[in-house]
Structure formats: structure tokens, C-alpha cells
């Protein structure tokens, strides 16, 4: 059981934090992250900003065109562009 | 002041999301918004020679889009407006069921202000996304806004999962910095 690490480097902590934003981190990873956050001020700040970013984006309800729609739009547009340049 | 160049080949890649987001907060219907954005690009193409280069391409496209949105509302209003029954709460005749409460402003109803703030926030987010390198912006959009699974994005862009997380990490750091200046 010596392979289980309680203390992780900052890069790993940030990676877990990124995963948490998309609800992809496991419980164990989250526990380890929180232990890291107890003693690491830099990562605490990063986690705070990261969580805030997720909240802001969720709140703003920004929308994007999906890929299919963009592609059809592009096709139509290129047709028009050709017609125009001729 | 440097003159702005016009280059329609990149319009859809660069501005379609921004224009779409701008439209969706104003017409709140996905299909109509898509059509309006499409119309805007086509109209922009037609009147390309009128582009003087005083404003950036995006500003110019937005000004076309604004006209398109106004036209859209004119059009639906001309069909519907005639058949619409208008109810006024302030007629002086004493009719039954004319509740006084309906005339008072609801203090808990702050939706107008909220939506305004939301549309501004959306604009800011898209501005920040525009500043990111294209690949980071693409991955960030797919992951955060459209909510695709990691595997789907990896297959689509043919990158490895760890590669994806590095990109996400860089994008998030940049976005947080950018939004901190403008919003947080």
C-alpha cells in the first residue's frame, strides 16, 4: 500500500481541479485535492478562480452553434462567395 | 489608424458564435437566430464594397445584424400585430376582476436587469474566447459550453486525453485572467 500518495505535486492537483469542473474526478481524487489545498496557497487560488469561471459561464448561458449547423452555413456561404466572385 | 481589411473566407470561423450569441439574447429562438446570422453573412458579402475599413469587420457585421433583427421584428409584427388583442389594465371603467396588484411593480421581478447583465456577460465571454488561440477556444467551447464528453472531443480532433486536459488547463487559466480584468 506504499504506492498510495497522500501528497501530490501542484500539476496533478490542478489537473484534478480541472476535472472536477466537469464532474469527472473520482471521490479519492477530490479528497487528495482537498488535502493538497490545505497547505498550498497557489492551488487554492487557482481552484477558487476555476470554480468561479465555471459558475460565470453557467450563469451567462452562452450558446455556441454546433458543428453541423456551422458546416451547412459554411457550404451555403461558399456557394454564395463563388457566385459573387464570378 | 490602420485600415481594416475584409476577408469573408474566415467570417464563419471567427464571428459566427459571437453573432449567434448576440442574436439569441435578442430573438430567443434558435432557428431564427441561425437564419439571421446566415442572412447577415450573405448581406455582408453583397455589400462588401461598401466596407470602408473604418471599423473592424466584427463591428461592421454586428451593425448589419442589428438591421436584420429589426427587420425580423417588423415582419412578425405586421402579420401578428393586426390580429393581436391588446388588453389595457388602466381603463377607468370599473370592471370586475381588475386587480389593483397588477398595476404595481413587482419588487422581486428583476428579470429585465438580469437579462441585460447576462447578455453583456455573454459578449464578454465571447470577446475573451476570441483572444484565445483557435485550438484552445475550440476545445474549451466544446467541453464547457456544449458539454461534450472527453472521448468525443478526443476522437473529433484526434488528440489524446492528456493533451486535451493540458489545452483545457491553459484555456481556463487564460479565460480566468481575461474575465478577471473585465468581469469578476
mmCIF file of N, CA, C and O in Angstrom, chain A residues 14-15 18-22 24 45-46 49-54 56-57 59-67 69-70 72-78 80-82 84, chain B residues 8-9 11-13 16-17 20-21 30 34 37-38 41-42 45-46 48 118 121-122 125-126 140-141 143-146 150 156 165 168-169 172-173 175 179-180 184:
data_model
loop_
_atom_site.group_PDB
_atom_site.id
_atom_site.type_symbol
_atom_site.label_atom_id
_atom_site.label_comp_id
_atom_site.label_asym_id
_atom_site.label_seq_id
_atom_site.Cartn_x
_atom_site.Cartn_y
_atom_site.Cartn_z
ATOM 1 N N UNK A 14 -3.813 20.603 -9.999
ATOM 2 C CA UNK A 14 -4.537 21.430 -10.962
ATOM 3 C C UNK A 14 -5.313 20.577 -11.958
ATOM 4 O O UNK A 14 -6.419 20.935 -12.364
ATOM 5 N N UNK A 15 -4.703 19.453 -12.322
ATOM 6 C CA UNK A 15 -5.381 18.563 -13.256
ATOM 7 C C UNK A 15 -6.673 18.037 -12.645
ATOM 8 O O UNK A 15 -7.731 18.033 -13.290
ATOM 9 N N UNK A 18 -9.242 20.746 -12.636
ATOM 10 C CA UNK A 18 -9.885 20.908 -13.946
ATOM 11 C C UNK A 18 -10.940 19.834 -14.162
ATOM 12 O O UNK A 18 -12.030 20.108 -14.655
ATOM 13 N N UNK A 19 -10.582 18.606 -13.760
ATOM 14 C CA UNK A 19 -11.534 17.507 -13.948
ATOM 15 C C UNK A 19 -12.782 17.720 -13.099
ATOM 16 O O UNK A 19 -13.894 17.416 -13.529
ATOM 17 N N UNK A 20 -12.576 18.260 -11.893
ATOM 18 C CA UNK A 20 -13.721 18.480 -11.010
ATOM 19 C C UNK A 20 -14.730 19.438 -11.641
ATOM 20 O O UNK A 20 -15.932 19.301 -11.443
ATOM 21 N N UNK A 21 -14.216 20.405 -12.414
ATOM 22 C CA UNK A 21 -15.115 21.372 -13.041
ATOM 23 C C UNK A 21 -16.093 20.704 -13.993
ATOM 24 O O UNK A 21 -17.159 21.227 -14.268
ATOM 25 N N UNK A 22 -15.696 19.556 -14.540
ATOM 26 C CA UNK A 22 -16.580 18.844 -15.451
ATOM 27 C C UNK A 22 -17.142 17.585 -14.807
ATOM 28 O O UNK A 22 -17.606 16.685 -15.482
ATOM 29 N N UNK A 24 -15.678 15.041 -13.470
ATOM 30 C CA UNK A 24 -15.066 13.813 -13.939
ATOM 31 C C UNK A 24 -14.043 13.264 -12.954
ATOM 32 O O UNK A 24 -13.393 12.262 -13.236
ATOM 33 N N UNK A 45 -5.821 29.344 -4.775
ATOM 34 C CA UNK A 45 -6.238 30.478 -5.587
ATOM 35 C C UNK A 45 -6.735 29.995 -6.947
ATOM 36 O O UNK A 45 -7.768 30.451 -7.448
ATOM 37 N N UNK A 46 -5.964 29.066 -7.527
ATOM 38 C CA UNK A 46 -6.348 28.545 -8.834
ATOM 39 C C UNK A 46 -7.719 27.892 -8.768
ATOM 40 O O UNK A 46 -8.582 28.114 -9.612
ATOM 41 N N UNK A 49 -10.514 30.506 -8.564
ATOM 42 C CA UNK A 49 -10.792 31.141 -9.850
ATOM 43 C C UNK A 49 -11.484 30.196 -10.813
ATOM 44 O O UNK A 49 -12.385 30.583 -11.545
ATOM 45 N N UNK A 50 -11.038 28.951 -10.780
ATOM 46 C CA UNK A 50 -11.577 27.960 -11.700
ATOM 47 C C UNK A 50 -13.055 27.706 -11.431
ATOM 48 O O UNK A 50 -13.869 27.637 -12.347
ATOM 49 N N UNK A 51 -13.394 27.584 -10.155
ATOM 50 C CA UNK A 51 -14.791 27.364 -9.795
ATOM 51 C C UNK A 51 -15.639 28.556 -10.204
ATOM 52 O O UNK A 51 -16.754 28.408 -10.704
ATOM 53 N N UNK A 52 -15.061 29.735 -9.996
ATOM 54 C CA UNK A 52 -15.770 30.951 -10.346
ATOM 55 C C UNK A 52 -16.051 30.996 -11.840
ATOM 56 O O UNK A 52 -17.144 31.366 -12.265
ATOM 57 N N UNK A 53 -15.037 30.611 -12.614
ATOM 58 C CA UNK A 53 -15.186 30.615 -14.072
ATOM 59 C C UNK A 53 -16.329 29.712 -14.511
ATOM 60 O O UNK A 53 -17.171 30.102 -15.329
ATOM 61 N N UNK A 54 -16.376 28.517 -13.917
ATOM 62 C CA UNK A 54 -17.448 27.590 -14.263
ATOM 63 C C UNK A 54 -18.808 28.194 -13.949
ATOM 64 O O UNK A 54 -19.738 28.118 -14.744
ATOM 65 N N UNK A 56 -19.609 31.376 -13.644
ATOM 66 C CA UNK A 56 -19.921 32.518 -14.501
ATOM 67 C C UNK A 56 -20.432 32.053 -15.850
ATOM 68 O O UNK A 56 -21.420 32.563 -16.372
ATOM 69 N N UNK A 57 -19.764 31.036 -16.397
ATOM 70 C CA UNK A 57 -20.176 30.564 -17.718
ATOM 71 C C UNK A 57 -21.543 29.916 -17.659
ATOM 72 O O UNK A 57 -22.378 30.109 -18.529
ATOM 73 N N UNK A 59 -23.873 30.692 -15.535
ATOM 74 C CA UNK A 59 -24.842 31.759 -15.301
ATOM 75 C C UNK A 59 -25.162 32.518 -16.590
ATOM 76 O O UNK A 59 -26.285 32.929 -16.816
ATOM 77 N N UNK A 60 -24.122 32.701 -17.407
ATOM 78 C CA UNK A 60 -24.308 33.552 -18.582
ATOM 79 C C UNK A 60 -25.112 32.857 -19.669
ATOM 80 O O UNK A 60 -25.661 33.495 -20.541
ATOM 81 N N UNK A 61 -25.186 31.524 -19.603
ATOM 82 C CA UNK A 61 -25.925 30.742 -20.598
ATOM 83 C C UNK A 61 -25.472 31.056 -22.010
ATOM 84 O O UNK A 61 -26.287 31.214 -22.912
ATOM 85 N N UNK A 62 -24.173 31.215 -22.217
ATOM 86 C CA UNK A 62 -23.706 31.464 -23.581
ATOM 87 C C UNK A 62 -24.002 30.261 -24.446
ATOM 88 O O UNK A 62 -24.016 29.127 -23.974
ATOM 89 N N UNK A 63 -24.238 30.512 -25.692
ATOM 90 C CA UNK A 63 -24.545 29.430 -26.613
ATOM 91 C C UNK A 63 -23.570 29.450 -27.767
ATOM 92 O O UNK A 63 -23.034 30.486 -28.122
ATOM 93 N N UNK A 64 -23.345 28.273 -28.311
ATOM 94 C CA UNK A 64 -22.500 28.184 -29.489
ATOM 95 C C UNK A 64 -23.272 27.452 -30.567
ATOM 96 O O UNK A 64 -24.124 26.633 -30.271
ATOM 97 N N UNK A 65 -22.933 27.761 -31.784
ATOM 98 C CA UNK A 65 -23.507 26.996 -32.878
ATOM 99 C C UNK A 65 -22.863 25.625 -32.875
ATOM 100 O O UNK A 65 -21.669 25.516 -32.644
ATOM 101 N N UNK A 66 -23.651 24.584 -33.125
ATOM 102 C CA UNK A 66 -22.995 23.278 -33.173
ATOM 103 C C UNK A 66 -22.350 23.079 -34.536
ATOM 104 O O UNK A 66 -22.569 23.839 -35.472
ATOM 105 N N UNK A 67 -21.529 22.044 -34.590
ATOM 106 C CA UNK A 67 -20.627 21.908 -35.724
ATOM 107 C C UNK A 67 -21.361 21.686 -37.039
ATOM 108 O O UNK A 67 -21.023 22.254 -38.059
ATOM 109 N N UNK A 69 -24.343 22.579 -37.932
ATOM 110 C CA UNK A 69 -25.001 23.783 -38.390
ATOM 111 C C UNK A 69 -23.995 24.741 -39.002
ATOM 112 O O UNK A 69 -24.249 25.378 -40.020
ATOM 113 N N UNK A 70 -22.812 24.796 -38.369
ATOM 114 C CA UNK A 70 -21.775 25.680 -38.880
ATOM 115 C C UNK A 70 -21.318 25.226 -40.256
ATOM 116 O O UNK A 70 -21.057 26.040 -41.125
ATOM 117 N N UNK A 72 -23.026 23.487 -42.552
ATOM 118 C CA UNK A 72 -24.002 23.798 -43.610
ATOM 119 C C UNK A 72 -23.949 25.277 -43.945
ATOM 120 O O UNK A 72 -24.045 25.682 -45.103
ATOM 121 N N UNK A 73 -23.776 26.075 -42.905
ATOM 122 C CA UNK A 73 -23.687 27.510 -43.103
ATOM 123 C C UNK A 73 -22.491 27.837 -43.994
ATOM 124 O O UNK A 73 -22.566 28.651 -44.904
ATOM 125 N N UNK A 74 -21.390 27.141 -43.715
ATOM 126 C CA UNK A 74 -20.172 27.382 -44.477
ATOM 127 C C UNK A 74 -20.368 27.013 -45.941
ATOM 128 O O UNK A 74 -19.942 27.736 -46.829
ATOM 129 N N UNK A 75 -21.038 25.871 -46.161
ATOM 130 C CA UNK A 75 -21.251 25.422 -47.537
ATOM 131 C C UNK A 75 -22.057 26.449 -48.316
ATOM 132 O O UNK A 75 -21.699 26.834 -49.424
ATOM 133 N N UNK A 76 -23.159 26.877 -47.687
ATOM 134 C CA UNK A 76 -24.009 27.873 -48.339
ATOM 135 C C UNK A 76 -23.226 29.135 -48.644
ATOM 136 O O UNK A 76 -23.338 29.716 -49.718
ATOM 137 N N UNK A 77 -22.434 29.497 -47.676
ATOM 138 C CA UNK A 77 -21.700 30.751 -47.806
ATOM 139 C C UNK A 77 -20.666 30.662 -48.918
ATOM 140 O O UNK A 77 -20.500 31.592 -49.703
ATOM 141 N N UNK A 78 -20.014 29.500 -48.996
ATOM 142 C CA UNK A 78 -19.001 29.356 -50.042
ATOM 143 C C UNK A 78 -19.622 29.388 -51.423
ATOM 144 O O UNK A 78 -19.047 29.930 -52.369
ATOM 145 N N UNK A 80 -22.284 31.063 -52.226
ATOM 146 C CA UNK A 80 -22.585 32.463 -52.486
ATOM 147 C C UNK A 80 -21.313 33.241 -52.829
ATOM 148 O O UNK A 80 -21.309 34.104 -53.710
ATOM 149 N N UNK A 81 -20.245 32.857 -52.155
ATOM 150 C CA UNK A 81 -18.968 33.545 -52.379
ATOM 151 C C UNK A 81 -18.487 33.309 -53.816
ATOM 152 O O UNK A 81 -18.009 34.233 -54.482
ATOM 153 N N UNK A 82 -18.661 32.066 -54.278
ATOM 154 C CA UNK A 82 -18.243 31.741 -55.644
ATOM 155 C C UNK A 82 -19.067 32.518 -56.660
ATOM 156 O O UNK A 82 -18.543 33.094 -57.601
ATOM 157 N N UNK A 84 -20.544 35.176 -56.226
ATOM 158 C CA UNK A 84 -20.261 36.606 -56.143
ATOM 159 C C UNK A 84 -18.971 36.954 -56.881
ATOM 160 O O UNK A 84 -18.874 37.964 -57.564
ATOM 161 N N UNK B 8 -13.802 37.643 -46.239
ATOM 162 C CA UNK B 8 -15.004 36.849 -45.937
ATOM 163 C C UNK B 8 -14.752 35.367 -45.728
ATOM 164 O O UNK B 8 -15.588 34.683 -45.157
ATOM 165 N N UNK B 9 -13.591 34.864 -46.156
ATOM 166 C CA UNK B 9 -13.355 33.422 -46.012
ATOM 167 C C UNK B 9 -13.332 32.982 -44.561
ATOM 168 O O UNK B 9 -13.652 31.852 -44.242
ATOM 169 N N UNK B 11 -14.936 34.544 -42.016
ATOM 170 C CA UNK B 11 -16.036 35.094 -41.218
ATOM 171 C C UNK B 11 -16.684 34.064 -40.308
ATOM 172 O O UNK B 11 -16.884 34.298 -39.126
ATOM 173 N N UNK B 12 -17.050 32.918 -40.915
ATOM 174 C CA UNK B 12 -17.840 31.950 -40.148
ATOM 175 C C UNK B 12 -17.028 31.396 -38.979
ATOM 176 O O UNK B 12 -17.522 31.277 -37.863
ATOM 177 N N UNK B 13 -15.742 31.107 -39.231
ATOM 178 C CA UNK B 13 -14.901 30.608 -38.140
ATOM 179 C C UNK B 13 -14.765 31.640 -37.029
ATOM 180 O O UNK B 13 -14.836 31.316 -35.843
ATOM 181 N N UNK B 16 -19.087 33.633 -36.214
ATOM 182 C CA UNK B 16 -20.441 33.079 -36.172
ATOM 183 C C UNK B 16 -20.935 32.892 -34.744
ATOM 184 O O UNK B 16 -22.092 33.199 -34.441
ATOM 185 N N UNK B 17 -20.054 32.424 -33.838
ATOM 186 C CA UNK B 17 -20.511 32.213 -32.462
ATOM 187 C C UNK B 17 -20.863 33.530 -31.786
ATOM 188 O O UNK B 17 -21.858 33.625 -31.066
ATOM 189 N N UNK B 20 -24.091 34.774 -33.217
ATOM 190 C CA UNK B 20 -25.194 33.919 -32.792
ATOM 191 C C UNK B 20 -25.599 34.242 -31.362
ATOM 192 O O UNK B 20 -26.781 34.371 -31.055
ATOM 193 N N UNK B 21 -24.587 34.416 -30.523
ATOM 194 C CA UNK B 21 -24.874 34.719 -29.129
ATOM 195 C C UNK B 21 -25.567 36.072 -28.994
ATOM 196 O O UNK B 21 -26.482 36.251 -28.194
ATOM 197 N N UNK B 30 -33.763 29.548 -31.476
ATOM 198 C CA UNK B 30 -32.527 29.066 -32.081
ATOM 199 C C UNK B 30 -32.554 29.120 -33.600
ATOM 200 O O UNK B 30 -31.613 29.570 -34.237
ATOM 201 N N UNK B 34 -30.226 31.384 -36.083
ATOM 202 C CA UNK B 34 -29.326 30.836 -37.101
ATOM 203 C C UNK B 34 -29.570 31.470 -38.462
ATOM 204 O O UNK B 34 -28.639 31.842 -39.173
ATOM 205 N N UNK B 37 -28.220 35.012 -38.589
ATOM 206 C CA UNK B 37 -26.755 35.059 -38.716
ATOM 207 C C UNK B 37 -26.350 34.762 -40.154
ATOM 208 O O UNK B 37 -25.525 35.460 -40.746
ATOM 209 N N UNK B 38 -26.974 33.739 -40.700
ATOM 210 C CA UNK B 38 -26.695 33.371 -42.095
ATOM 211 C C UNK B 38 -26.998 34.535 -43.041
ATOM 212 O O UNK B 38 -26.187 34.884 -43.893
ATOM 213 N N UNK B 41 -24.318 37.199 -42.918
ATOM 214 C CA UNK B 41 -23.105 36.910 -43.675
ATOM 215 C C UNK B 41 -23.320 37.150 -45.166
ATOM 216 O O UNK B 41 -22.466 37.723 -45.842
ATOM 217 N N UNK B 42 -24.491 36.721 -45.647
ATOM 218 C CA UNK B 42 -24.754 36.884 -47.076
ATOM 219 C C UNK B 42 -24.887 38.361 -47.442
ATOM 220 O O UNK B 42 -24.348 38.816 -48.459
ATOM 221 N N UNK B 45 -21.594 39.940 -47.557
ATOM 222 C CA UNK B 45 -20.891 39.590 -48.796
ATOM 223 C C UNK B 45 -21.322 40.492 -49.944
ATOM 224 O O UNK B 45 -20.499 40.950 -50.738
ATOM 225 N N UNK B 46 -22.637 40.738 -49.991
ATOM 226 C CA UNK B 46 -23.154 41.544 -51.095
ATOM 227 C C UNK B 46 -22.664 42.986 -51.024
ATOM 228 O O UNK B 46 -22.406 43.612 -52.037
ATOM 229 N N UNK B 48 -19.971 44.134 -49.658
ATOM 230 C CA UNK B 48 -18.579 44.170 -49.249
ATOM 231 C C UNK B 48 -17.867 45.426 -49.746
ATOM 232 O O UNK B 48 -16.982 45.959 -49.079
ATOM 233 N N UNK B 118 -26.846 39.488 -18.269
ATOM 234 C CA UNK B 118 -26.458 38.227 -18.879
ATOM 235 C C UNK B 118 -25.970 38.411 -20.301
ATOM 236 O O UNK B 118 -25.004 37.783 -20.705
ATOM 237 N N UNK B 121 -22.576 39.814 -20.227
ATOM 238 C CA UNK B 121 -21.621 38.795 -19.803
ATOM 239 C C UNK B 121 -21.289 37.865 -20.953
ATOM 240 O O UNK B 121 -20.134 37.513 -21.172
ATOM 241 N N UNK B 122 -22.320 37.504 -21.711
ATOM 242 C CA UNK B 122 -22.097 36.653 -22.876
ATOM 243 C C UNK B 122 -21.151 37.308 -23.865
ATOM 244 O O UNK B 122 -20.251 36.662 -24.397
ATOM 245 N N UNK B 125 -17.645 37.077 -22.523
ATOM 246 C CA UNK B 125 -17.086 35.735 -22.650
ATOM 247 C C UNK B 125 -16.638 35.478 -24.079
ATOM 248 O O UNK B 125 -15.551 34.949 -24.314
ATOM 249 N N UNK B 126 -17.442 35.908 -25.031
ATOM 250 C CA UNK B 126 -17.054 35.680 -26.418
ATOM 251 C C UNK B 126 -15.846 36.513 -26.809
ATOM 252 O O UNK B 126 -15.010 36.071 -27.600
ATOM 253 N N UNK B 140 -12.268 24.427 -25.613
ATOM 254 C CA UNK B 140 -12.976 24.993 -24.469
ATOM 255 C C UNK B 140 -14.470 25.105 -24.743
ATOM 256 O O UNK B 140 -15.298 24.766 -23.896
ATOM 257 N N UNK B 141 -14.811 25.550 -25.943
ATOM 258 C CA UNK B 141 -16.227 25.675 -26.316
ATOM 259 C C UNK B 141 -16.913 24.318 -26.277
ATOM 260 O O UNK B 141 -17.988 24.165 -25.698
ATOM 261 N N UNK B 143 -16.060 21.592 -24.751
ATOM 262 C CA UNK B 143 -16.110 20.964 -23.445
ATOM 263 C C UNK B 143 -17.038 21.721 -22.491
ATOM 264 O O UNK B 143 -17.903 21.130 -21.854
ATOM 265 N N UNK B 144 -16.852 23.032 -22.409
ATOM 266 C CA UNK B 144 -17.551 23.766 -21.370
ATOM 267 C C UNK B 144 -18.948 24.212 -21.787
ATOM 268 O O UNK B 144 -19.886 24.103 -21.008
ATOM 269 N N UNK B 145 -19.063 24.716 -23.012
ATOM 270 C CA UNK B 145 -20.353 25.299 -23.381
ATOM 271 C C UNK B 145 -21.283 24.251 -23.971
ATOM 272 O O UNK B 145 -22.452 24.176 -23.644
ATOM 273 N N UNK B 146 -20.725 23.404 -24.846
ATOM 274 C CA UNK B 146 -21.591 22.402 -25.447
ATOM 275 C C UNK B 146 -21.635 21.120 -24.652
ATOM 276 O O UNK B 146 -22.524 20.296 -24.863
ATOM 277 N N UNK B 150 -15.292 13.854 -22.869
ATOM 278 C CA UNK B 150 -13.872 13.928 -23.225
ATOM 279 C C UNK B 150 -13.546 13.069 -24.439
ATOM 280 O O UNK B 150 -12.868 13.503 -25.364
ATOM 281 N N UNK B 156 -12.940 13.484 -32.218
ATOM 282 C CA UNK B 156 -13.249 14.506 -33.221
ATOM 283 C C UNK B 156 -11.989 15.264 -33.664
ATOM 284 O O UNK B 156 -11.768 15.490 -34.844
ATOM 285 N N UNK B 165 -6.499 17.686 -21.687
ATOM 286 C CA UNK B 165 -6.541 18.334 -20.381
ATOM 287 C C UNK B 165 -5.545 19.477 -20.282
ATOM 288 O O UNK B 165 -5.794 20.469 -19.615
ATOM 289 N N UNK B 168 -7.215 22.319 -22.034
ATOM 290 C CA UNK B 168 -8.277 22.854 -21.175
ATOM 291 C C UNK B 168 -7.678 23.709 -20.064
ATOM 292 O O UNK B 168 -8.152 24.809 -19.776
ATOM 293 N N UNK B 169 -6.594 23.201 -19.477
ATOM 294 C CA UNK B 169 -5.974 23.929 -18.375
ATOM 295 C C UNK B 169 -5.491 25.301 -18.825
ATOM 296 O O UNK B 169 -5.754 26.313 -18.174
ATOM 297 N N UNK B 172 -8.482 27.561 -19.547
ATOM 298 C CA UNK B 172 -9.162 28.026 -18.334
ATOM 299 C C UNK B 172 -8.360 29.123 -17.647
ATOM 300 O O UNK B 172 -8.935 30.100 -17.160
ATOM 301 N N UNK B 173 -7.029 28.933 -17.598
ATOM 302 C CA UNK B 173 -6.206 29.962 -16.962
ATOM 303 C C UNK B 173 -6.344 31.284 -17.718
ATOM 304 O O UNK B 173 -6.534 32.347 -17.107
ATOM 305 N N UNK B 175 -8.780 32.233 -19.703
ATOM 306 C CA UNK B 175 -10.142 32.770 -19.570
ATOM 307 C C UNK B 175 -10.326 33.445 -18.219
ATOM 308 O O UNK B 175 -10.921 34.519 -18.127
ATOM 309 N N UNK B 179 -11.304 37.270 -17.854
ATOM 310 C CA UNK B 179 -12.566 37.676 -17.237
ATOM 311 C C UNK B 179 -12.327 38.453 -15.947
ATOM 312 O O UNK B 179 -13.158 39.274 -15.558
ATOM 313 N N UNK B 180 -11.195 38.188 -15.307
ATOM 314 C CA UNK B 180 -10.900 38.901 -14.070
ATOM 315 C C UNK B 180 -10.764 40.394 -14.337
ATOM 316 O O UNK B 180 -11.242 41.218 -13.578
ATOM 317 N N UNK B 184 -15.112 39.658 -13.132
ATOM 318 C CA UNK B 184 -15.182 39.111 -11.759
ATOM 319 C C UNK B 184 -15.275 40.212 -10.714
ATOM 320 O O UNK B 184 -14.517 41.151 -10.728
#
